Amino acid sequence: WGLRLGVQGNLLWCAGGLKQVNRCTKNPLASQRSFWAELNIARLRHDNIVRVVAASTHTPEGFKSLGTIIMEFGGNVTLHQVIYGATSCPEEEDVEPDCCAREQLNLAKCLKYALDVVNGLLFLHSQSIVHLDLKPANILISEQDVCKIGDFGCSEKLEDLL
């Protein structure tokens, strides 16, 4: 789910991810929970978390969607692709041809990626948010080689226990 938008002139160039949360006919409550879970991070800002830019519950007629979430562009590559190799390359023209090449992970890069993920998790937990679906496929690697945790559809905001 990637989106890159650009406008000429005085208007701002924006690159981001567009995610539509589909309405599930078998379990509508699960669909609603997933949409609102994604928005748990809307107010948060951290280098290792994919940032929510905007969200809307308005959907065009004919779309079976609860809403749309626009997120920052976290990168073309997931940690899963780096670890296991990509199964297919994006066919977009602006993607680097070697984006899907299996990169050799040395110890320094492993530690850097691990620290990025741990820093993101520490921040989330400090905000009483648990991800609940953390896996390499949900960790994007930016063009600046920074790991960003994404896909918060299963996340939960823990209520204060006091």
Coordinates of N, CA and C in Angstrom, one line a residue, residues 16 34 38 45 66 86 105 155:
G16 N 3.7 9.2 0.7 CA 3.1 8.5 1.8 C 2.5 7.2 1.4
S34 N -9.9 -2.5 14.0 CA -8.7 -2.4 13.3 C -8.5 -0.9 12.8
E38 N -5.4 1.5 14.2 CA -4.4 2.2 13.4 C -4.2 3.7 13.8
R45 N 4.9 11.0 17.5 CA 6.0 11.3 16.6 C 7.2 10.6 17.1
L66 N -14.2 1.3 5.7 CA -14.6 2.1 6.9 C -13.9 3.4 6.9
A86 N 13.3 -10.9 -1.3 CA 11.9 -10.5 -1.7 C 11.4 -11.6 -2.7
L105 N 23.4 -9.1 5.5 CA 23.3 -8.5 6.8 C 24.5 -8.8 7.6
S155 N -3.0 -3.2 17.1 CA -2.5 -2.6 18.3 C -3.6 -2.3 19.3

